[in-house]
Structures are given as structure tokens and as C-alpha cells.
Coordinates of C-alpha atoms and ligand atoms in Angstrom, one line a residue:
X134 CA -7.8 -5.1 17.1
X135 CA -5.5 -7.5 19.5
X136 CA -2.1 -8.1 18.6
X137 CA -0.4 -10.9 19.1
X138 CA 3.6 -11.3 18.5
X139 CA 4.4 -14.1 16.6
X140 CA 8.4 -15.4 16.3
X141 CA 9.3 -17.4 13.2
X142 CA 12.7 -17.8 11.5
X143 CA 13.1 -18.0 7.9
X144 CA 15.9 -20.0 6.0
X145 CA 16.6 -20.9 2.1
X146 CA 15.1 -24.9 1.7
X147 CA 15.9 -24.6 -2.2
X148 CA 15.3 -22.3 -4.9
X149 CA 12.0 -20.5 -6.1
X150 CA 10.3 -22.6 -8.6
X151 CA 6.9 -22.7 -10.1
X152 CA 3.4 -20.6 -10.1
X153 CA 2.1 -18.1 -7.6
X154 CA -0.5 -15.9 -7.1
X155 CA -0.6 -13.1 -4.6
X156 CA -4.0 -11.8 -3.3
X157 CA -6.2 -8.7 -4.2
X158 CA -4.4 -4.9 -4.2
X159 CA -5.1 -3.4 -1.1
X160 CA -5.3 -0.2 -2.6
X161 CA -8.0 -1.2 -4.8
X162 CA -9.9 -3.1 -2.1
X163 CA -10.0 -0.3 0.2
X164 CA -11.5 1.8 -2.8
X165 CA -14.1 -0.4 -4.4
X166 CA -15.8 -1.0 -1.1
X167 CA -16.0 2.3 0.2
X168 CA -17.0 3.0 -3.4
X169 CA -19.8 0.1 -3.6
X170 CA -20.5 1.9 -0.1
X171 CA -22.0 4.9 -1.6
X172 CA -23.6 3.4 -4.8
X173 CA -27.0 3.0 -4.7
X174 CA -27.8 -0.4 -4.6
X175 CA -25.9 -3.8 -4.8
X176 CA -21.9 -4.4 -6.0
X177 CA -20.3 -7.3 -6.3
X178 CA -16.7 -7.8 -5.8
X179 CA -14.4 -10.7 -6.8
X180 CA -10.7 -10.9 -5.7
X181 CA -10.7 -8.5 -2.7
X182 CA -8.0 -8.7 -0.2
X183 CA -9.2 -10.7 3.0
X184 CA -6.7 -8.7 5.7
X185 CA -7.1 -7.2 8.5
X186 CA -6.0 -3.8 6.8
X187 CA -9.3 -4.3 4.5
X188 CA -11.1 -5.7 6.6
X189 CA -11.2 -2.6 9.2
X190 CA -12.7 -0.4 6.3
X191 CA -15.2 -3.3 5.8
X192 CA -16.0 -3.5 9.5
X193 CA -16.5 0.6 9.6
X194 CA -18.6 0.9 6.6
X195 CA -20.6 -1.8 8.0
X196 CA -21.0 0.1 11.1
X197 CA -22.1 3.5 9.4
X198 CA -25.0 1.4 7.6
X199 CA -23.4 -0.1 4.3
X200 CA -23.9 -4.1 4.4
X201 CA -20.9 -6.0 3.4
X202 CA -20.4 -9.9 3.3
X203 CA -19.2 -12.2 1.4
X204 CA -21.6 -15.4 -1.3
X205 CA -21.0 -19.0 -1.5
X206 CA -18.7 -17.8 -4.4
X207 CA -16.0 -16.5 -1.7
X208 CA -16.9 -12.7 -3.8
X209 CA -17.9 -9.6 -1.7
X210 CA -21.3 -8.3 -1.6
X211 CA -21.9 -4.3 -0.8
X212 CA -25.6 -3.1 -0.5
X213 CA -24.7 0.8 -0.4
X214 CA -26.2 3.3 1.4
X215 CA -25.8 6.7 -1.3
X216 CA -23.7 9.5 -1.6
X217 CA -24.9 11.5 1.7
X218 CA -26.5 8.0 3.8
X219 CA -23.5 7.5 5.9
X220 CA -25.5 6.5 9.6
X221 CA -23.7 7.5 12.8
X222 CA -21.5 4.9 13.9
X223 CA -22.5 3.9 17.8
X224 CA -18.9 3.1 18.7
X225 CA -15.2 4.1 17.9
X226 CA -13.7 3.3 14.3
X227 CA -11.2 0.9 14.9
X228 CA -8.4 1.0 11.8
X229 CA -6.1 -1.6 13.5
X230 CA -2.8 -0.7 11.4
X231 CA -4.3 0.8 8.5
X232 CA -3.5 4.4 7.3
X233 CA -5.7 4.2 4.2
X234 CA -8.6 2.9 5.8
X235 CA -8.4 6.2 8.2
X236 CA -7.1 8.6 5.9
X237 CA -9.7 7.5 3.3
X238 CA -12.1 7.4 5.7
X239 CA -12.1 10.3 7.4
X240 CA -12.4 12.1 4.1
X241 CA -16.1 10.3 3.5
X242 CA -17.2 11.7 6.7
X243 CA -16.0 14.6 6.7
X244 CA -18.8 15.8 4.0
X245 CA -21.4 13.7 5.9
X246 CA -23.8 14.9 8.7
X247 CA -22.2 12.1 11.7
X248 CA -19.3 12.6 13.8
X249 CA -16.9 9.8 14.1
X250 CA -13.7 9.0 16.3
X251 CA -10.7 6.9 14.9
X252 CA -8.7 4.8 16.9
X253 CA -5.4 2.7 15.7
X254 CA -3.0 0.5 16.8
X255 CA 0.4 1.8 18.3
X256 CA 1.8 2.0 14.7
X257 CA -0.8 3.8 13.6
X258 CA -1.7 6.4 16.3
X259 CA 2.3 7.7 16.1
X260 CA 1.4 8.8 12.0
X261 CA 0.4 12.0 11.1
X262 CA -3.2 12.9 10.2
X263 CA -2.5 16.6 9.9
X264 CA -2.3 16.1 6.0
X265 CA -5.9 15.0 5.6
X266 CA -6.9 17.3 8.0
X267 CA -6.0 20.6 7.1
X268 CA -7.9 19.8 3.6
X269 CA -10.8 18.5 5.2
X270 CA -11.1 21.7 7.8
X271 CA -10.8 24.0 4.9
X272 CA -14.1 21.8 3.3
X273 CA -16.0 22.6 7.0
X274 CA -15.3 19.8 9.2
X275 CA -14.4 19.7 12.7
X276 CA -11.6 17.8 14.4
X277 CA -11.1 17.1 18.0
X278 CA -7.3 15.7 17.2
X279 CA -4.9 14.3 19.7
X280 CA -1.7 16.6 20.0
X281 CA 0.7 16.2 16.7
X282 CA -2.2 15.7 14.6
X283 CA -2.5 11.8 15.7
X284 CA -5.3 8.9 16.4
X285 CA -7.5 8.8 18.7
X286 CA -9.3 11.5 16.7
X287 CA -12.8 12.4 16.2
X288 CA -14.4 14.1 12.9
X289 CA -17.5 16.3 12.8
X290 CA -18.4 16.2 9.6
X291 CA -20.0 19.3 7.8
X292 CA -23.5 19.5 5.1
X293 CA -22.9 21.1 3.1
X294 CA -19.5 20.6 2.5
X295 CA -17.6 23.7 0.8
X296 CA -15.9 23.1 -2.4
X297 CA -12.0 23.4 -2.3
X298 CA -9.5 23.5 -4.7
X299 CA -6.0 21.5 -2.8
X300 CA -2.6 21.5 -4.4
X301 CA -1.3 18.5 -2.3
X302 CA 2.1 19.2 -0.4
X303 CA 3.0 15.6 0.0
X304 CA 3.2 13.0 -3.0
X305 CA -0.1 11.2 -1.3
X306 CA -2.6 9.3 -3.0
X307 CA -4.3 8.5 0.7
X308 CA -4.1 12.5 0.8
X309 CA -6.1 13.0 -2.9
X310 CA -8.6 10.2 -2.2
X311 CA -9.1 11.8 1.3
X312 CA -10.3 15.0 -0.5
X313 CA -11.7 13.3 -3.7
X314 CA -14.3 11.2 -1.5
X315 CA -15.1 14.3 0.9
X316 CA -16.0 15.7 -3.0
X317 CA -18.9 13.0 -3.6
X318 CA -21.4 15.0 -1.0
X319 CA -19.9 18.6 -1.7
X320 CA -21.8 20.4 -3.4
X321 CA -19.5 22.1 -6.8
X322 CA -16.6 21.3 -8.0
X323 CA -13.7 19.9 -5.8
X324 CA -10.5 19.8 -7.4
X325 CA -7.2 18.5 -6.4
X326 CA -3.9 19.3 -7.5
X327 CA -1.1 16.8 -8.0
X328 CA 2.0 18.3 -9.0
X329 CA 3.6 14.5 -8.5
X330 CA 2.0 11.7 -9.6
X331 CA 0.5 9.2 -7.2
X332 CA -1.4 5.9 -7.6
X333 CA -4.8 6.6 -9.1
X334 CA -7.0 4.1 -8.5
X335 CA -9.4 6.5 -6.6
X336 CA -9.8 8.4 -10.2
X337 CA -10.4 5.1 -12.3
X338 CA -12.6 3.8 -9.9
X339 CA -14.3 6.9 -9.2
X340 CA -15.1 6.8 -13.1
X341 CA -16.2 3.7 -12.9
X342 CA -18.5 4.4 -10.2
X343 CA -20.1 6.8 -12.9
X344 CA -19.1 9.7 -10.7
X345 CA -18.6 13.3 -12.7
X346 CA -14.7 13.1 -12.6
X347 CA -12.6 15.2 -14.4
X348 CA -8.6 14.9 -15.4
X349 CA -6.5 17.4 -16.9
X350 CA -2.4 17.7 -17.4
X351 CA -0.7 20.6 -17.2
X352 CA 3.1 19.6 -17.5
X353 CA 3.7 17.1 -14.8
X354 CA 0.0 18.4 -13.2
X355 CA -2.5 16.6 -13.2
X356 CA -5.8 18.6 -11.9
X357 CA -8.5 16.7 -10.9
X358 CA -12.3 17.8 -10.5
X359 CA -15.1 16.3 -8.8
X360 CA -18.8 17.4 -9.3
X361 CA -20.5 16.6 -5.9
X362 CA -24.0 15.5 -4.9
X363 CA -23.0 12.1 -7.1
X364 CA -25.2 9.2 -7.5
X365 CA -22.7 6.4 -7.9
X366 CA -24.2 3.1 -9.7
X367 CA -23.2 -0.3 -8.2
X368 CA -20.7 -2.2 -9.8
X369 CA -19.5 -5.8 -10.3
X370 CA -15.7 -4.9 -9.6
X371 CA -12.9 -7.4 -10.1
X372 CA -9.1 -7.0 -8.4
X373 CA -6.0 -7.5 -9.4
X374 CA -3.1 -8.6 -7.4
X375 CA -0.8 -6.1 -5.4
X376 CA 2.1 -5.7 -7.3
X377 CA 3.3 -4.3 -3.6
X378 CA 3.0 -7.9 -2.4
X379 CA 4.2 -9.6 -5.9
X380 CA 7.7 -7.5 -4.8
X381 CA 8.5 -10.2 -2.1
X382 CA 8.3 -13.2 -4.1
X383 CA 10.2 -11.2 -7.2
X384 CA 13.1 -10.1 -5.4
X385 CA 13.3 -13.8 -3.9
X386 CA 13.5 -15.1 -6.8
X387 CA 15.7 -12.5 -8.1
X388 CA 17.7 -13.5 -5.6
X389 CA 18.4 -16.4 -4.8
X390 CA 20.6 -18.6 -7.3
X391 CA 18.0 -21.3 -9.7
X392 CA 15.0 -19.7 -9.6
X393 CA 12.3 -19.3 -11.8
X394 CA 8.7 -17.7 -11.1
X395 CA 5.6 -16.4 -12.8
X396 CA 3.8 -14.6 -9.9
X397 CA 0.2 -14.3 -12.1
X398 CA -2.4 -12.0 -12.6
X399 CA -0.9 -8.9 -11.0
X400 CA -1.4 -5.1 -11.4
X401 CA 0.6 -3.0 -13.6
X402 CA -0.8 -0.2 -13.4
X403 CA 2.6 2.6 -14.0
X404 CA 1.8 4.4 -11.3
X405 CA 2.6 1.2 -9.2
X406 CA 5.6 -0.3 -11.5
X407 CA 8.6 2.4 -10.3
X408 CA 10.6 -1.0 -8.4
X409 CA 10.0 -3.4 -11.3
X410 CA 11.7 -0.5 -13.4
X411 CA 14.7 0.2 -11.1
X412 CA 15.2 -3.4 -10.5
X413 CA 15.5 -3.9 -14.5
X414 CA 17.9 -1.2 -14.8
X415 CA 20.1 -3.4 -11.9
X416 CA 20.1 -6.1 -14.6
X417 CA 16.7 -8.1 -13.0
X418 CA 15.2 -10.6 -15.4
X419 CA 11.8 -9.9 -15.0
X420 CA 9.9 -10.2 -18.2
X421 CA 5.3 -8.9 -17.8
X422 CA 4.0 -11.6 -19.8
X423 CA 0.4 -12.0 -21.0
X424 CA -0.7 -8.7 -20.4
X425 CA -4.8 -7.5 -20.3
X426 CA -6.9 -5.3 -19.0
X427 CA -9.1 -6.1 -15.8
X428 CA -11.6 -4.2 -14.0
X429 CA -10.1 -0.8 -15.8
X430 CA -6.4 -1.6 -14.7
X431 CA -4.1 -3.4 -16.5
X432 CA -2.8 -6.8 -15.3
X433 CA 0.0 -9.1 -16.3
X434 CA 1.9 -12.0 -15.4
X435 CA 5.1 -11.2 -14.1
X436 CA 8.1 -13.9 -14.5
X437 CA 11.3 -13.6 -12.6
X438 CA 14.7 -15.4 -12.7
X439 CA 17.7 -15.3 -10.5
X440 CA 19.9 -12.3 -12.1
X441 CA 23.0 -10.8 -11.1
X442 CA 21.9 -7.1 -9.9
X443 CA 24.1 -4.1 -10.4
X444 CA 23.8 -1.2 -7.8
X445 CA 22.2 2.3 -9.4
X446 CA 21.0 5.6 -8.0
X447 CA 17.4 5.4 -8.3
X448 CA 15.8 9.1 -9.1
X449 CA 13.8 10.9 -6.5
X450 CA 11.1 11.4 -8.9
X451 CA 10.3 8.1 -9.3
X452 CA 9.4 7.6 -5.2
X453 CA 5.8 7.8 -5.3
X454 CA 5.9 5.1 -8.3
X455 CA 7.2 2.5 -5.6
X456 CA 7.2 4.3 -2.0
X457 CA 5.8 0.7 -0.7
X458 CA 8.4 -0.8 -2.4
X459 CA 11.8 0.8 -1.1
X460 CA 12.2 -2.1 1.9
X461 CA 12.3 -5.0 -0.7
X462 CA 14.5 -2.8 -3.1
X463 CA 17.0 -2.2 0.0
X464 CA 17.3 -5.5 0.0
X465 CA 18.2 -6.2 -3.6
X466 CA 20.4 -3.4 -3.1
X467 CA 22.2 -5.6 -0.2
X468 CA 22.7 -8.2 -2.5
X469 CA 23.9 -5.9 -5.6
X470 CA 27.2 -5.1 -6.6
X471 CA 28.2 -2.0 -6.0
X472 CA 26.3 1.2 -4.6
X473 CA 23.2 1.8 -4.8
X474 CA 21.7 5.5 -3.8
X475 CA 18.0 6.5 -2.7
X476 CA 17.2 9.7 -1.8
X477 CA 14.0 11.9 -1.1
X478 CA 12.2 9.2 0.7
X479 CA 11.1 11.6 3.6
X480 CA 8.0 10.3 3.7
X481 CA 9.1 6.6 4.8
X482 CA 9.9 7.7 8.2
X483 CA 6.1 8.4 8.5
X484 CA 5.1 4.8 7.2
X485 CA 4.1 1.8 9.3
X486 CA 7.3 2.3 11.1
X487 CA 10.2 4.8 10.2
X488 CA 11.3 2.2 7.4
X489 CA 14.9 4.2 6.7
X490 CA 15.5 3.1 10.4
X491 CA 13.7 -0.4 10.5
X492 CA 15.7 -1.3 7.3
X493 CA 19.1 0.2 8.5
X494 CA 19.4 -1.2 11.4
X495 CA 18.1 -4.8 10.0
X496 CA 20.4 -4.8 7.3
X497 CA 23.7 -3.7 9.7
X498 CA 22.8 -7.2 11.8
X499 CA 23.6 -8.8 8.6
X500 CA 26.8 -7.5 8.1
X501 CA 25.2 -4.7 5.2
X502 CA 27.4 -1.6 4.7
X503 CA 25.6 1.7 4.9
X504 CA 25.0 5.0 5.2
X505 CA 21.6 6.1 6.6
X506 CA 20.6 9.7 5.8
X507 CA 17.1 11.9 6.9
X508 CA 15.8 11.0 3.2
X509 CA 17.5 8.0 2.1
X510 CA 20.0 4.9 2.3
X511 CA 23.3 4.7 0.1
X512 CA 23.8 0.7 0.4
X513 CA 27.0 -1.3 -0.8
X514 CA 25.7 -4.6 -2.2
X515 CA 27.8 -8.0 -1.1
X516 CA 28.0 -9.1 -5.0
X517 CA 25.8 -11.6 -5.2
X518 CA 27.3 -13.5 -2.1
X519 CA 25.3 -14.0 0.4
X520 CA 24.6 -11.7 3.3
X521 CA 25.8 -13.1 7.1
X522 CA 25.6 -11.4 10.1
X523 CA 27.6 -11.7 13.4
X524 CA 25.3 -13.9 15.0
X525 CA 24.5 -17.3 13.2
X526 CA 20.8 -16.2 12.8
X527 CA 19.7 -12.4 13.3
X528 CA 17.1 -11.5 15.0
X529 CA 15.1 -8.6 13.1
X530 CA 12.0 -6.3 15.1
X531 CA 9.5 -5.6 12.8
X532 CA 7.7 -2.7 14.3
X533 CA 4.3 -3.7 14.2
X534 CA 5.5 -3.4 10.1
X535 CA 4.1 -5.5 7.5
X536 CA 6.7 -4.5 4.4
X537 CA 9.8 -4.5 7.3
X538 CA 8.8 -8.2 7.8
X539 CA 8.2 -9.5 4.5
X540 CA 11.5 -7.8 3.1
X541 CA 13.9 -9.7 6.1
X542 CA 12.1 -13.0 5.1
X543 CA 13.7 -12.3 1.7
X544 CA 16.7 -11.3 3.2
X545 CA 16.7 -14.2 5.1
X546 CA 16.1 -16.4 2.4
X547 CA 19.2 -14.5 1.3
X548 CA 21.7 -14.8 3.9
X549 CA 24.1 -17.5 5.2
X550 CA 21.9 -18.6 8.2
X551 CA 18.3 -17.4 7.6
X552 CA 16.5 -14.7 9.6
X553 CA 14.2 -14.7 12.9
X554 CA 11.3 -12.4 12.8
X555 CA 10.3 -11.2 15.7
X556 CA 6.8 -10.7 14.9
X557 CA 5.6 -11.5 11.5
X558 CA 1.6 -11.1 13.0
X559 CA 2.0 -7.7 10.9
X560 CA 2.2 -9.8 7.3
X561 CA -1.8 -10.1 8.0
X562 CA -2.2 -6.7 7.6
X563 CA -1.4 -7.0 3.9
X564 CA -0.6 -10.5 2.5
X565 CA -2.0 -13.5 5.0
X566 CA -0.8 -15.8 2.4
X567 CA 3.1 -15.1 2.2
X568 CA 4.4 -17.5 4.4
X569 CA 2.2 -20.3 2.6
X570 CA 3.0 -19.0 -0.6
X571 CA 6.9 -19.0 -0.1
X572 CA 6.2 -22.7 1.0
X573 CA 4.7 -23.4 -2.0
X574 CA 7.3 -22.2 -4.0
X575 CA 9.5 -24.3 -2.4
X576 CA 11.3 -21.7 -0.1
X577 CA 11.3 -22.7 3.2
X578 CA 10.1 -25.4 4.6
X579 CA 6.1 -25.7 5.0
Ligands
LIG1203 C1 -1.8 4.2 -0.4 C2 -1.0 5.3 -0.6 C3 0.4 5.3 -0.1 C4 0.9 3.9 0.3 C5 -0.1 3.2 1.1 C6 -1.4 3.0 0.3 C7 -3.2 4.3 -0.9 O1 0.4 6.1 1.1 O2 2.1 4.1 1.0 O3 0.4 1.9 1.4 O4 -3.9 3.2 -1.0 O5 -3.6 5.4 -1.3 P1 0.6 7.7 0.9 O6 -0.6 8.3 0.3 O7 0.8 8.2 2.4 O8 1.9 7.9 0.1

């Protein structure tokens, strides 16, 4: 995938107002067509993220035999090929910037007679992939690997696959769903163990899917068994919004001073909520109106209003609840009075970029007192005033990071003189539709 850098600056026109809706969850969309993938037959998917993040797990599945593509309707049609048709792909995986779609990924073949190699963009080959492969060796694939456990990497996968049972050592979903989709052509019973909890959309979908899924709880465990050798039925799946996307737009609104927004229609699933919770205990008026259940998650429309935040120590347990989220909250915390204390955040040096250092040194150029540690930022919040750098406008690198750039447009939107972005090409990734959608909400200027 090509990258090209794209400049913008970002400044306050007037305050958030009105309706929004943010598009599909990513983590969903990755799932339900790599799900849809190995049904036999045809799913139908309505609300799927259209990024680039998505659509490199479209354009792989496409190339190990599953059709995708899209009806008059705008949904997503997948004609799958079965639990064990994966085809040999002729040419390299590309996954652009995506860690799901290559940790994900990687898991399907692993258990799959093809070998494949993955290649990423410069954010992406710098991440480790020694997580999902130490699982997936222990289940019988192969892995020629660059040094450090990084992309370019190439996966022989292994038939039959050998059963494992995997405590995970990181708080990972991409980890679990790794080894839960290697599980579909393993013979036996896979199980995983999750002494933290992570997202788990991979379980509910893989229900859904009519897969042979088991869950127990043992204290804060959850076990989770998969009986292999599946057949999945198609589905007609329909996605919620990313609440990781709905962030930006709430702590806008949060804020800057007059505004009022119902961002609608967006997941709420608890394993997701962790920021929406910390920002309530800062004193955020964010009210889930309206709330259902869609597609086996449950959805809600969230409203948010400008509110005067209060800095708090957010626990270390409650990371994996929000570990997208801790950019935009950083920035709340900027704002907040008083401290604010994160810690055991490890894992978001190894994100899109190392977002403790992306976010530090972005909020120092506008003036934000700090203290950076290995696993976590202590922030001192300006009070509600806004935040001003020593130049008039400052410039922020992104990192080839999608979250790093959507969380200094907010700051931006936040400060005394606005923000320039180096690059906000990255927002594709995740959320094409942000700078629109801040337009529309009467943000900045279209
Ligand atoms: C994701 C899991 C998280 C998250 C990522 C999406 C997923 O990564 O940061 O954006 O869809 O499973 P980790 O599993 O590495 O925590």
C-alpha cells in the first residue's frame, strides 16, 4: 500500500453541535469477514468499515479464494470457501498498517495446508509478531520470521494442526483470536486462557458463526474452548460503530465550551467502555441513550456535553477495556484539572507507534506538563483553559499513527491556535470520515 503524507491544520470554528455517526468497528469488521470467509456459503454484511485497515484483510481473503464485494445496497457480500479451503495465495499478503489483519491472519493459516508471507508498512514491520507466533509454532506451523520476530514474515501452515491449550502472557485479543481461528481446522479442543479480559468479539461471533465454542470463568479467568474441524454457517451480520472512533468526537465535545452531541448507533460492548467510564469519573457528561442489542453486541447512542473534567488515577486493570483509547484520554487529561495518573500501559509502546512517546512529546509542544514513564504518563491538566504552545500553531508527527492523529485534531480543536498534522493520511486506516464528520459538526471549517 502507497503512502502518501498529507499536512492539514486543525482549529476550533465553533462548538460541537448536532448528530453524528461514526462508521463500522474495526474490530468487528476484521472478524465477520474472515468469519463469512470460512462459512460455507454466502454472508451478507451491512455497516462494515470501508478502510484501508479492513480492507487489507478483504483484499487477502480475496486472494486465498474467499469472494468479497460489495451490492447495489453499499452491504458486503462473502461467498466462503470452508473451514480448511483457504487456496495458496500467488503473491505476498500486504497488511498496509494493520496488526489485526496480520495477527488474525496468520492464525487462519497457520492450521491450513498454504504457506503465506506478510508484508507491512514501516509501522507495522517495527511490531512484534513473536506473540502470535510462539502459539501458533506450538500448534505445528512453520515461520521464516525476520530478526525480532517482525514483518516480512512467511507462515507454513500445518494439517493437522495440534490442539493447544495457551494461557496468554499479554492482555491481547489479536493474540486469542490468533489462536481461536488457528482452532477452526484443529482437530480437538483448543483452549485459550485469558487471565485479563480483552475484547471478545472473536467469541460472540465465533458463536454466531455456529462454531462449537465454549466459555468458562474461573475468578477473573475466562477459559475458552474451541472444537475444530467446524462447519461455520453464513450469516447476515450487522456492525456497530467503533466506540474507538466515537472517542474523538466525545472528548471534543467534552471539551470544548457549548457543545452538545449524540454520536449514534455505537458499540457498547464492556469490554470496549473502560474510557467512557474513566472519563465519567473526571466529571464527563456523557449520558448511553437508547440502548439495544444489534448483531449480538449491544449498541447505544451516546450523548456528550462540554463538562468540566477533574484529573484521576485511572487503574491498571482497566487498560485492556480502553488500550485504543489512552491517546484521546491523554488528552482530556491535558485539559483536566489536576493530575491525572496512567500506568501499566507497556503495551502502547508496541502500538501503531510507541503512543507514550508520540503523545508526550505532542502534548510538551503545547505547553502540557508531564512526566513520561516506561508504562505510563502522569499529566497535569491546564483547568479547563485552553492549551498553547510556544509556537502560534504546533506542528505534531503522527508516526504513520491513526489514534496519534485523531487525538491532536482534538487537541487542536482544544488549544489557543489549532494544530498542524503532519500527516493525517493514517486517519484512513480507521475512520476515513473524521475530518468530514468534525465538519459537519460544525468544528472546523469544511
Ligand atoms: C484489537 C486488539 C487490540 C487493539 C487493536 C485491535 C483487535 O490489540 O489495540 O486496535 O481487534 O483484536 P492487542 O490485541 O494487541 O491489544
Amino acid at each position: 500500500m502507497s503512502h502518501n503524507p498529507i499536512p492539514r491544520p486543525f482549529s476550533l470554528r465553533g462548538p460541537l453541535r448536532g448528530h453524528a455517526r461514526v462508521p463500522g468497528d474495526k474490530s468487528i469488521s476484521h472478524r465477520a469477514l474472515i468469519l463469512a470467509a470460512m462459512a460455507v456459503g454466502d454472508s451478507r454484511i451491512e455497516g462494515l468499515l470501508e478502510s484501508e485497515d479492513v480492507i487489507a484483510t478483504v483484499a487477502a481473503l480475496w486472494s486465498m479464494g474467499a469472494q468479497v464485494g460489495q451490492d447495489s445496497n453499499g452491504n458486503w457480500a462473502v461467498s466462503g470457501v470452508g473451514v480448511g479451503g483457504l487456496l495458496q495465495p500467488e503473491t505476498a499478503l500486504d497488511m498496509g498498517n494493520s496488526g489485526t489483519s496480520a495477527r488474525l491472519l496468520m492464525g487462519l493459516v497457520a492450521s491450513h495446508a498454504i504457506t503465506a508471507t506478510f508484508i507491512g508498512d514501516p509501522s507495522l514491520s517495527r511490531r512484534p509478531m513473536n506473540r502470535v507466533i510462539e502459539p501458533l509454532s506450538k500448534m505445528g506451523a512453520e515461520f521464516s520470521v525476520t530478526p525480532g520476530g517482525r514483518l516480512p514474515l512467511m507462515v507454513h501452515g500445518r494439517v493437522p494442526a495440534v490442539p493447544i491449550e495457551y494461557r496468554l502472557p499479554v492482555p491481547s485479543a489479536q493474540v486469542k483470536s490468533a489462536v481461536l481461528l488457528a482452532a477452526l481446522n484443529t482437530p480437538g479442543v483448543t483452549r485459550v486462557i485469558e487471565p485479563e479480559r480483552t475484547r471478545d468479539h472473536s467469541e460472540r461471533m465465533l458463536k454466531a458463526f455456529g462454531a462449537d465454542i465454549a466459555i468458562e470463568e474461573a475468578g477473573s479467568e475466562r477459559i475458552i474452548s474451541v472444537t475444530g474441524e467446524a462447519e461455520l454457517r453464513p450469516q447476515n451480520l450487522s456492525i456497530p460503530g467503533d466506540p474507538s472512533s466515537a472517542a474523538f468526537p466525545i472528548v471534543a465535545a467534552l471539551l470544548v465550551p457549548g457543545s452538545d452531541i449524540l454520536v449514534q448507533h455505537v458499540g457498547i460492548n464492556e469490554t470496549r467502555t473502560g474510557l467512557f467510564e474513566v472519563l465519567k469519573e473526571m466529571g464527563a457528561d456523557i449520558v448511553f441513550e437508547n440502548e439495544r442489542e444489534v448483531g449480538g453486541e449491544p449498541v447505544a447512542d451516546i450523548r456528550a456535553r462540554h463538562s468540566v473534567l477533574k484529573g484521576v488515577d485511572v487503574p491498571p486493570e482497566i487498560a485492556p477495556r480502553m488500550i485504543d483509547e489512552f491517546p484521546i484520554l491523554f488528552v482530556a487529561a491535558a485539559l483536566a484539572e489536576g493530575e491525572t495518573k496512567t500506568s501499566g500501559l507497556g503495551e502502547l509502546r508496541v502500538k501503531e507507534s510507541d503512543r507514550l512517546a508520540t503523545m508526550a512529546s505532542g502534548l510538551k509542544q503545547f505547553g502540557v506538563q508531564l512526566d513520561e514513564r516506561e508504562d505510563g504518563l502522569t499529566i497535569t491538566g491546564s483547568g479547563g483553559e485552553k492549551i498553547k504552545g510556544e509556537s502560534a500553531m504546533p506542528e505534531i508527527r503522527t508516526s504513520l499513527d491513526h489514534r496519534i492523529a485523531m487525538s491532536f485534531a482534538v487537541a487542536g480543536l482544544a488549544s489557543e491556535g489549532g494544530v498542524l498534522i503532519d500527516d493525517i493520511s493514517p486517519i484512513a486506516t480507521s475512520f476515513p470520515s473524521f475530518p468530514p464528520m468534525l465538519a459537519d459538526l460544525g468544528a472546523i471549517a469544511p
